[in-house]
XYZ file of C-alpha atoms in Angstrom:
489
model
C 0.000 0.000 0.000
C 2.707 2.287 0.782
C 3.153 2.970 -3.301
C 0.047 4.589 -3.707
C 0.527 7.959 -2.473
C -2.370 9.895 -2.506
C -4.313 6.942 -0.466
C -1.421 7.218 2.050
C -1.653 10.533 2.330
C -5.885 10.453 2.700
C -5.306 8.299 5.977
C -2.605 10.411 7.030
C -5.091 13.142 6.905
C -8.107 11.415 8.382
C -5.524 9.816 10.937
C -7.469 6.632 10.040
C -6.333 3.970 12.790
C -6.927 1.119 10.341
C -4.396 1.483 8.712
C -2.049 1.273 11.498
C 0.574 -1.533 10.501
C 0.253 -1.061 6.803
C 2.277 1.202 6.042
C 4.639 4.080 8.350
C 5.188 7.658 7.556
C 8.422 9.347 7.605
C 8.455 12.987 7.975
C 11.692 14.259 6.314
C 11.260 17.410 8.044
C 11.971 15.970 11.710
C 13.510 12.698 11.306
C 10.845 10.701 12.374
C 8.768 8.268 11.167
C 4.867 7.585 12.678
C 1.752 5.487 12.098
C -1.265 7.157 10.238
C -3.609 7.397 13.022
C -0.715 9.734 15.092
C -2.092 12.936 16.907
C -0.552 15.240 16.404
C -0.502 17.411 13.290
C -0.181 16.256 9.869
C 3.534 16.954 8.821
C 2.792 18.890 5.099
C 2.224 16.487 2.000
C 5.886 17.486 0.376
C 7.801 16.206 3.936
C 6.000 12.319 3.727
C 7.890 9.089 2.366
C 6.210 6.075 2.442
C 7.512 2.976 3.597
C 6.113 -0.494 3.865
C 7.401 -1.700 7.555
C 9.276 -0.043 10.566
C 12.654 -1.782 9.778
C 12.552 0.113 6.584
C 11.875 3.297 7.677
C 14.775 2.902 10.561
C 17.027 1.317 7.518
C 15.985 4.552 5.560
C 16.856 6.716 9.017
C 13.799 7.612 10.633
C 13.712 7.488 14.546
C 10.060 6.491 16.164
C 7.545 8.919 16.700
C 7.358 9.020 20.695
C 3.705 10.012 20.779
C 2.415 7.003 18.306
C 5.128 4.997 18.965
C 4.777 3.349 15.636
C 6.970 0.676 16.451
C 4.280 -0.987 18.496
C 1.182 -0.763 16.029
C -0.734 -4.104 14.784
C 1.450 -5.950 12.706
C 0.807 -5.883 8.620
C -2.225 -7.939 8.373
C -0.800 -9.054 4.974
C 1.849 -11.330 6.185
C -0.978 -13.564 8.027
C -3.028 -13.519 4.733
C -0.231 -15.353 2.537
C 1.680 -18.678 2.454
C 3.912 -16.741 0.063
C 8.140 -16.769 0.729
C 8.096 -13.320 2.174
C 5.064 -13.349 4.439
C 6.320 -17.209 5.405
C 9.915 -15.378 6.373
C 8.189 -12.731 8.003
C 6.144 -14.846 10.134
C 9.303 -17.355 11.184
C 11.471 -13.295 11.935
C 8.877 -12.837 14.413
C 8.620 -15.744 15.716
C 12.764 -15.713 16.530
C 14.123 -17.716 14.153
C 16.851 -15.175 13.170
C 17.964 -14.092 16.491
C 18.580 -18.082 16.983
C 19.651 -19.293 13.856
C 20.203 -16.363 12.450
C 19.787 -15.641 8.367
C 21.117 -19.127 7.191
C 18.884 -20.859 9.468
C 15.679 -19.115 8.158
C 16.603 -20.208 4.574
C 17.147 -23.470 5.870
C 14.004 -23.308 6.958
C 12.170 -21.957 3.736
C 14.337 -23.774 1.652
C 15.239 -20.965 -0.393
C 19.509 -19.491 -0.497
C 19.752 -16.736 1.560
C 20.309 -14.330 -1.151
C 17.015 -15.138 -2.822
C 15.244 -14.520 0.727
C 17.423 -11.258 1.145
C 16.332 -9.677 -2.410
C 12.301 -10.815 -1.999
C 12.204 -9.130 1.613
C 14.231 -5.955 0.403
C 11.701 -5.563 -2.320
C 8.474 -6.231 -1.108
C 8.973 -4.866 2.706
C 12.110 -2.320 2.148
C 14.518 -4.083 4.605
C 16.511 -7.330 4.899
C 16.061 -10.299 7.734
C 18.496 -8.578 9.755
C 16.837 -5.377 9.836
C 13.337 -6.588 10.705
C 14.908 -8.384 13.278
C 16.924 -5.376 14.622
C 13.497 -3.320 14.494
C 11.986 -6.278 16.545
C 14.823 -6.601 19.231
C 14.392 -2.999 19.440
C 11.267 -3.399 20.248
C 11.585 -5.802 22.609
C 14.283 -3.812 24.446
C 11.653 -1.347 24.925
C 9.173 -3.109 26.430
C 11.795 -4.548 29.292
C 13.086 -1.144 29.557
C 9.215 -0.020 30.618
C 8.128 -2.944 32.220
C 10.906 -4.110 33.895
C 13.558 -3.268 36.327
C 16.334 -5.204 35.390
C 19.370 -3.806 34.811
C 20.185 -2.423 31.315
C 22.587 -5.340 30.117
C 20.273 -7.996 31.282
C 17.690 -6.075 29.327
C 20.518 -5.925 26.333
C 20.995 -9.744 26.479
C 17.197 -10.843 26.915
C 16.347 -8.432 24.128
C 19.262 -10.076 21.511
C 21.491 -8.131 21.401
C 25.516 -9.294 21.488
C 26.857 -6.737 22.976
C 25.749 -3.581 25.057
C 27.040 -1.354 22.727
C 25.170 -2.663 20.250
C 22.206 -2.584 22.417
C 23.013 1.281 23.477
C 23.603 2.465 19.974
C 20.199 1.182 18.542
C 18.110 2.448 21.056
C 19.605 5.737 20.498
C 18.959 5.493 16.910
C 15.540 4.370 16.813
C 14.033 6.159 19.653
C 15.929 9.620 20.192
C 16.601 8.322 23.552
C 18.778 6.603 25.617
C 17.862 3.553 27.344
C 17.824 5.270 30.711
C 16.015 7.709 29.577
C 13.691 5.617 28.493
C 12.957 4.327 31.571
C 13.137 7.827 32.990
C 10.344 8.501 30.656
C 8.399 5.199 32.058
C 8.376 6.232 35.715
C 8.169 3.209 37.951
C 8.882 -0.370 37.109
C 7.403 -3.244 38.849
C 9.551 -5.219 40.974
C 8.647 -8.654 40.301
C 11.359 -10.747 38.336
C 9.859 -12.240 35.095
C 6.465 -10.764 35.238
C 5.855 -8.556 32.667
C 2.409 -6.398 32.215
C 2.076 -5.420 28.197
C -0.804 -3.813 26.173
C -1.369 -5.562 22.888
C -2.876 -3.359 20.019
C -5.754 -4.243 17.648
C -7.236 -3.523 14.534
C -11.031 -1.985 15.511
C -13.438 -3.633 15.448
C -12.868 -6.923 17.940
C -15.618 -9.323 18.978
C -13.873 -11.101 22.166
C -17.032 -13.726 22.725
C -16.273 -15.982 20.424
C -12.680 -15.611 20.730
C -11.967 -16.304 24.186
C -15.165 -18.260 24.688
C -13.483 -20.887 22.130
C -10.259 -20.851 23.976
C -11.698 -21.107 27.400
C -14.717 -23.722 26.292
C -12.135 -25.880 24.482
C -9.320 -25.350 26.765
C -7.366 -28.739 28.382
C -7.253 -28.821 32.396
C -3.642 -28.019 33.558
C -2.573 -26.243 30.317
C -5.345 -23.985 30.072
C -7.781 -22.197 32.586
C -10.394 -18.801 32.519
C -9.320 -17.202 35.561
C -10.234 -13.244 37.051
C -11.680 -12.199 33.465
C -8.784 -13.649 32.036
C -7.542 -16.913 29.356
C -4.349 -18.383 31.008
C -2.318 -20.962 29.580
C 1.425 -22.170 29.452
C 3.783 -21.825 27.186
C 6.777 -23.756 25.498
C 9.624 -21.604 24.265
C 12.928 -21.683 22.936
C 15.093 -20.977 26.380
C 12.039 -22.045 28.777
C 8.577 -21.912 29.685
C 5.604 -19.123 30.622
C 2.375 -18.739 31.585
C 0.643 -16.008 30.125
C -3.079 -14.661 31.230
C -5.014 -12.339 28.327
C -8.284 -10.353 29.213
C -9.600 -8.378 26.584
C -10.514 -4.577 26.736
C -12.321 -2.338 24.524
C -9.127 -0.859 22.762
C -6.407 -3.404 23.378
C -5.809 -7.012 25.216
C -3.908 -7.037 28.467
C -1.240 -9.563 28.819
C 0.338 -10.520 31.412
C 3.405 -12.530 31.141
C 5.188 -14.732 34.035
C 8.668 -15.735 32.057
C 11.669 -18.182 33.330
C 13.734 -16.812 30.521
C 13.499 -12.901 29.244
C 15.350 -13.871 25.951
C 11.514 -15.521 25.252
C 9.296 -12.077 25.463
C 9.389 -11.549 21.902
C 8.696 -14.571 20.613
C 5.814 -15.330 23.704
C 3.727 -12.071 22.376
C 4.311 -13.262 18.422
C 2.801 -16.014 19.484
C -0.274 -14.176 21.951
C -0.842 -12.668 18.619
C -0.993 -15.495 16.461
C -3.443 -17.278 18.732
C -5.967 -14.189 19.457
C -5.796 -13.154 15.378
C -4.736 -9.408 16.729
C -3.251 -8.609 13.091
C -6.097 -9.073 11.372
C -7.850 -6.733 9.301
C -11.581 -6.987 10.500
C -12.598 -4.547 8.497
C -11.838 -5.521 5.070
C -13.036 -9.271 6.363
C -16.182 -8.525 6.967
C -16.743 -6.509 4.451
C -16.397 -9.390 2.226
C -18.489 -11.450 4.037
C -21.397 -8.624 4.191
C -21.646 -9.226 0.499
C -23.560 -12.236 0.539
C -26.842 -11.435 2.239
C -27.698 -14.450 4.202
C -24.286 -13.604 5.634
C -24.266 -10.171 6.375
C -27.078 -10.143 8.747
C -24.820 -12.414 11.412
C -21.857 -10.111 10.786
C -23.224 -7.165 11.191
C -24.468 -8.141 14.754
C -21.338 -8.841 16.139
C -18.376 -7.433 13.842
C -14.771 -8.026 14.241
C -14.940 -11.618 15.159
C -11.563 -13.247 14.825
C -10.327 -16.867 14.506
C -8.831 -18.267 17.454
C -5.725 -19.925 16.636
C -3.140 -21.638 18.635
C -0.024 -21.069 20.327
C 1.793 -24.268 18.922
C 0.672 -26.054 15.602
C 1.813 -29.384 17.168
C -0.202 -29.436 19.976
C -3.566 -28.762 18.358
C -2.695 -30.977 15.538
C -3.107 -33.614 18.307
C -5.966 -32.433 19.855
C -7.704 -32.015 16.968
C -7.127 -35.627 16.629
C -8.595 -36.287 19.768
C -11.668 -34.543 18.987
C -12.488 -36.208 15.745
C -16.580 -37.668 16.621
C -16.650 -36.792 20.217
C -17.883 -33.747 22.346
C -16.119 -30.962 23.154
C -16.216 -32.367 27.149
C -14.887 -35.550 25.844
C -11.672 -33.864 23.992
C -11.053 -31.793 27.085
C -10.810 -35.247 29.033
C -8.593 -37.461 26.583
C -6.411 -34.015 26.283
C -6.159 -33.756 30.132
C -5.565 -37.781 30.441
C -2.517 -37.292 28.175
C -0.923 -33.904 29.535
C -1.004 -35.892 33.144
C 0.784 -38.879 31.340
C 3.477 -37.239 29.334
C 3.629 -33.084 29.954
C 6.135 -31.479 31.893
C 4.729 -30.108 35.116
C 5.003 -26.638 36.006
C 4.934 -24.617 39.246
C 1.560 -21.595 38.528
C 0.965 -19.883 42.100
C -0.899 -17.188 40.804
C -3.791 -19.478 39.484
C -4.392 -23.978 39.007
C -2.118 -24.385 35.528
C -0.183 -27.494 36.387
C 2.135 -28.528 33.118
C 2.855 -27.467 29.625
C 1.122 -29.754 26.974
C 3.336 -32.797 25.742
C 5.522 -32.118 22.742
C 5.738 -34.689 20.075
C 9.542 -36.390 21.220
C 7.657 -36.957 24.655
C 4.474 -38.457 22.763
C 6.461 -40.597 20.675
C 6.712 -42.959 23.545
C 3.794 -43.325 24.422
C 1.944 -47.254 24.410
C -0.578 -46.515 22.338
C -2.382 -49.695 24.340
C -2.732 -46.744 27.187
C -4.719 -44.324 25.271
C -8.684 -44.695 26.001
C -9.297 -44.222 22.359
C -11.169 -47.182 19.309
C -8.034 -48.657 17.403
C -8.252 -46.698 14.525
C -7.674 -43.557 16.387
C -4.484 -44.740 18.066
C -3.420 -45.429 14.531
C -4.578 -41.481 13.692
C -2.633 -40.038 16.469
C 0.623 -42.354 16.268
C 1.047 -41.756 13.104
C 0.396 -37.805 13.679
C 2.995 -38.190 16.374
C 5.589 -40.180 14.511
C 5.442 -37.666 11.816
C 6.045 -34.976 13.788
C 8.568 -36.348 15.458
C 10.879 -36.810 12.990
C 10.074 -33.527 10.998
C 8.225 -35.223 8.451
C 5.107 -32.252 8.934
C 5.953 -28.674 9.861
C 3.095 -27.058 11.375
C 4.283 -23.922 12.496
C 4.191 -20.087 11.656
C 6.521 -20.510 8.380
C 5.177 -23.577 7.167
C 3.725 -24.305 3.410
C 0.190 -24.322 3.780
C -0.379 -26.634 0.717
C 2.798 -29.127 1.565
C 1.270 -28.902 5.486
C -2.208 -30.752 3.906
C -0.539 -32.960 1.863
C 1.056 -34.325 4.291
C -1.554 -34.456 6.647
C -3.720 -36.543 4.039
C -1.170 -39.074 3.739
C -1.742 -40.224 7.281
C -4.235 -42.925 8.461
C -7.360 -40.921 9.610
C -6.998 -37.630 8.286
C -10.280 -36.639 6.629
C -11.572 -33.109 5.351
C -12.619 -31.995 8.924
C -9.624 -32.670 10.447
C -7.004 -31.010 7.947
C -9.268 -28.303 7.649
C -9.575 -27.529 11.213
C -5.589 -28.039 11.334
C -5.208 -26.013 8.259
C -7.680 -22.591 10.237
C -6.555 -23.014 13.327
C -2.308 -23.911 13.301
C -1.775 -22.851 10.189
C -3.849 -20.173 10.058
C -4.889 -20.094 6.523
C -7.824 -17.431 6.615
C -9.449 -19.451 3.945
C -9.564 -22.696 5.531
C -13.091 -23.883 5.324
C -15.199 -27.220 7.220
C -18.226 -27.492 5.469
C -19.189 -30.941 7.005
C -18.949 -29.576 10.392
C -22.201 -30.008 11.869
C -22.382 -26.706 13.525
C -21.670 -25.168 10.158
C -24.101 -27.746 8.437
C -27.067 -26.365 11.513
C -26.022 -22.305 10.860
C -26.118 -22.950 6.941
C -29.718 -24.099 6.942
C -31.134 -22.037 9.333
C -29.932 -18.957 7.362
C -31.289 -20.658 4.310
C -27.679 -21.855 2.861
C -27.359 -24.645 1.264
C -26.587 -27.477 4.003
C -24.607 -30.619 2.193
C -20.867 -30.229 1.773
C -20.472 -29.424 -2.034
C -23.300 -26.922 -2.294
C -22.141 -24.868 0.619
C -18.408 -25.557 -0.753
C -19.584 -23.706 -3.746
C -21.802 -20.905 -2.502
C -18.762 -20.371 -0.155
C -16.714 -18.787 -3.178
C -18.501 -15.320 -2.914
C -16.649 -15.505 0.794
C -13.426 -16.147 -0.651
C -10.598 -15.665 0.967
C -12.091 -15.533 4.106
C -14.109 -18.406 4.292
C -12.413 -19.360 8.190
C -13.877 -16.256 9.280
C -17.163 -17.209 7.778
C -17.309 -20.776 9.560
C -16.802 -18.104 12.731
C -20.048 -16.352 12.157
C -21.884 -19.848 11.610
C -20.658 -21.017 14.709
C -21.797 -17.798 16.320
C -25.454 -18.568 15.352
C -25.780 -21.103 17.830
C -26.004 -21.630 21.841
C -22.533 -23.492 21.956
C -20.337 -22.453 25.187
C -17.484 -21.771 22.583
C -19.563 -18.495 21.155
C -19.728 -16.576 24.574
C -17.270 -15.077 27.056
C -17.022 -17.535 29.913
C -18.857 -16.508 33.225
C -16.063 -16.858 36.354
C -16.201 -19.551 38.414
């Protein structure tokens, strides 16, 4: 978007909020570079450049705006949309895979040379891998610099950076400030080691019933709990584990994050993202949707409804497998059985989350003859695990949508329902679609869709490519616990 000028300059204008995260102004007349929706006044139309991320305009040397902070806007909703190279590569940046592997091991990854990854991210986002991931770790140094109050070279080395220096001399650059006075700025930190209180941004408007209702309704006992207004859960990362507790408000999510290793907090609120589908662009979504008018009736009730996703690709590829033909209750209880079995506890004294959910080396060794499942589903999961465990399926942020569901279909089990589920909720392909699910099958006839699989495939096209947001409005026509924000208990 950031090539077309004059529509730039519009939002600019309007200070139009939506477009927060598409594209960043920088005003050559101070330096800076902001978001559209900034306050304060509109720098004149001769003093903009355009630029598609915030690593480019810091590459291009623009400092953040310190009343928009544009560094810390919703996140391109673009790169969510595609299973192209460059939003794959974005998707594995923010996710860490550069700050560990660096830029060889996210080619590795993609299986593209480095150079080819290098000129497709230049020209399509204005910066390299190492630039977004500067942009990011400066980020990230921000936030601990704010939140925390640990000393400024633990806050150097938990945001990436190799050497404090380094660390100094970015923060500088991007935000016209040192890091002390950064904190200055902040005014009090908390005290409390690894706890970290964070405001995550949105794209207007955001329906949290179905959202957290799904993730609370659905949710495994030990992993996952509602708790105070809030969806808590642990968390496997890189360097350790979390828990994490998110309570939505009318103009951003509160998170609240409880980590044994700081070098995680990047890649723990990537993944908060991910899972509460905060870079989404409701707006043009339902839009869409609004043209079909059996549709639009359900949308326009209750706009901004997201698709709740997952915080690891591996772990609901195996419950989904547990869920195949059972009730939601029953899932929840095979889930639970298995977490007790094979997770890793953990130690949560601020609420009843017990472990972290199982990854696929520990399942791998499971006796199958233990699992209270018919034959053919300990063949389904298995085989799911086995897979897994060898590499044989990648599941997560970077993967190849299309490879993902071939793979999937070559395993024992694996019908439409289940790859598709997979396919909206891990993957997060927006235009993952479940036609023979019968909550979709109940919504489509009572709004006078068609009903069987292949007519409602078809009439789905008009919905295109948002057909997983669709099945989200179906769902929300019914009286399920997963469409409603759960009541405390």
């Amino acid at each position: 978007m950031h090539t077309d000028v004059e529509r730039c300059v519009r939002a600019v204008q309007s200070k139009d909020a939506r477009f927060d995260g598409w594209f960043f102004t920088g005003v050559t007349s101070t330096g800076i570079y902001c978001r559209p929706s900034c306050p304060v006044v509109p720098p004149k139309v001769e003093n903009m450049t355009f630029h598609p991320s915030a690593a480019a305009a810091q590459q291009a040397g623009f400092r953040a705006c310190k009343r928009c902070r544009p560094d810390a806007s919703p996140g391109s909703p673009q790169w969510n949309e595609r299973a192209d190279l460059v939003a794959r590569a974005v998707r594995l940046i923010a996710d860490g895979v550069v700050d560990r592997d660096g830029v060889p091991g996210l080619a590795a990854k993609l299986g593209y040379s480095t150079r080819q990854i290098e000129r497709q991210l230049r020209a399509e986002i204005g910066a390299g891998p190492l630039a977004i991931a500067r942009a990011q770790r400066a980020q990230t140094a921000r936030l601990l610099i704010e939140t925390s109050s640990l000393g400024m070279t633990d806050v150097a080395t938990a945001a990436g950076f190799s050497s404090i220096r380094q660390f100094n001399d970015t923060v500088r650059e991007v935000f016209a400030l040192s890091p002390t006075e950064l904190r200055r700025r902040a005014g009090d930190a908390p005290a409390a080691p690894g706890t970290l209180s964070l405001r995550l941004p949105f794209r207007a408007p955001l329906c949290p019933d179905n959202l957290f209702g799904h993730l609370a309704a659905t949710g495994v006992p030990g992993v996952e709990e509602w708790r105070d207004g809030a969806y808590r859960r642990t968390l496997r990362l890189p360097h350790g584990h979390a828990v994490v507790a998110l309570s939505p408000r009318p103009d951003h999510i509160a998170c609240r994050l409880t980590l044994t290793d700081l070098r995680d907090l990047s890649i723990a609120i990537s993944r908060c993202r991910w899972t509460l589908d905060l870079d989404a662009d409701p707006v043009a979504v339902d839009a869409q949707l609004c043209e079909d008018p059996r549709l639009a009736p359900v949308v326009r009730a209750a706009p901004g409804r997201r698709v709740p996703r997952t915080v690891d690709g591996e772990e609901f590829a195996v419950r989904a497998v547990l869920g195949q033909q059972v009730s939601t209750a029953a899932a929840r209880t095979h889930a639970a059985r298995l977490v007790l079995a094979h997770g890793c506890p953990v130690d949560d004294p601020a609420g009843g989350l017990t472990h972290l959910f199982p990854d696929a080396a520990a399942l791998a060794e499971l006796d199958p003859e233990s699992l209270a499942l018919p034959r053919a589903r300990r063949t389904t999961l298995t085989s799911l695990v086995a897979a897994l465990a060898v590499g044989k399926i990648d599941l997560g942020v970077g993967s190849d949508w299309r490879e993902a569901r071939e793979r999937l279909r070559e395993l024992p089990g694996f019908g439409p329902w289940t790859v598709e589920s997979i396919a909206m909720r891990a993957l997060g392909d927006p235009d993952a679609f479940i036609p023979g699910d019968l909550g979709v099958k109940v919504a489509a006839r009572a709004l006078g869709l068609p009903s069987t699989p292949a007519a409602l495939t078809a009439h789905a096209r008009v919905w295109q490519p948002w057909r997983a947001y669709a099945v989200q409005y179906l769902w929300a026509t019914g009286d399920h616990p997963v469409n409603f924000l759960p009541a405390e208990r």
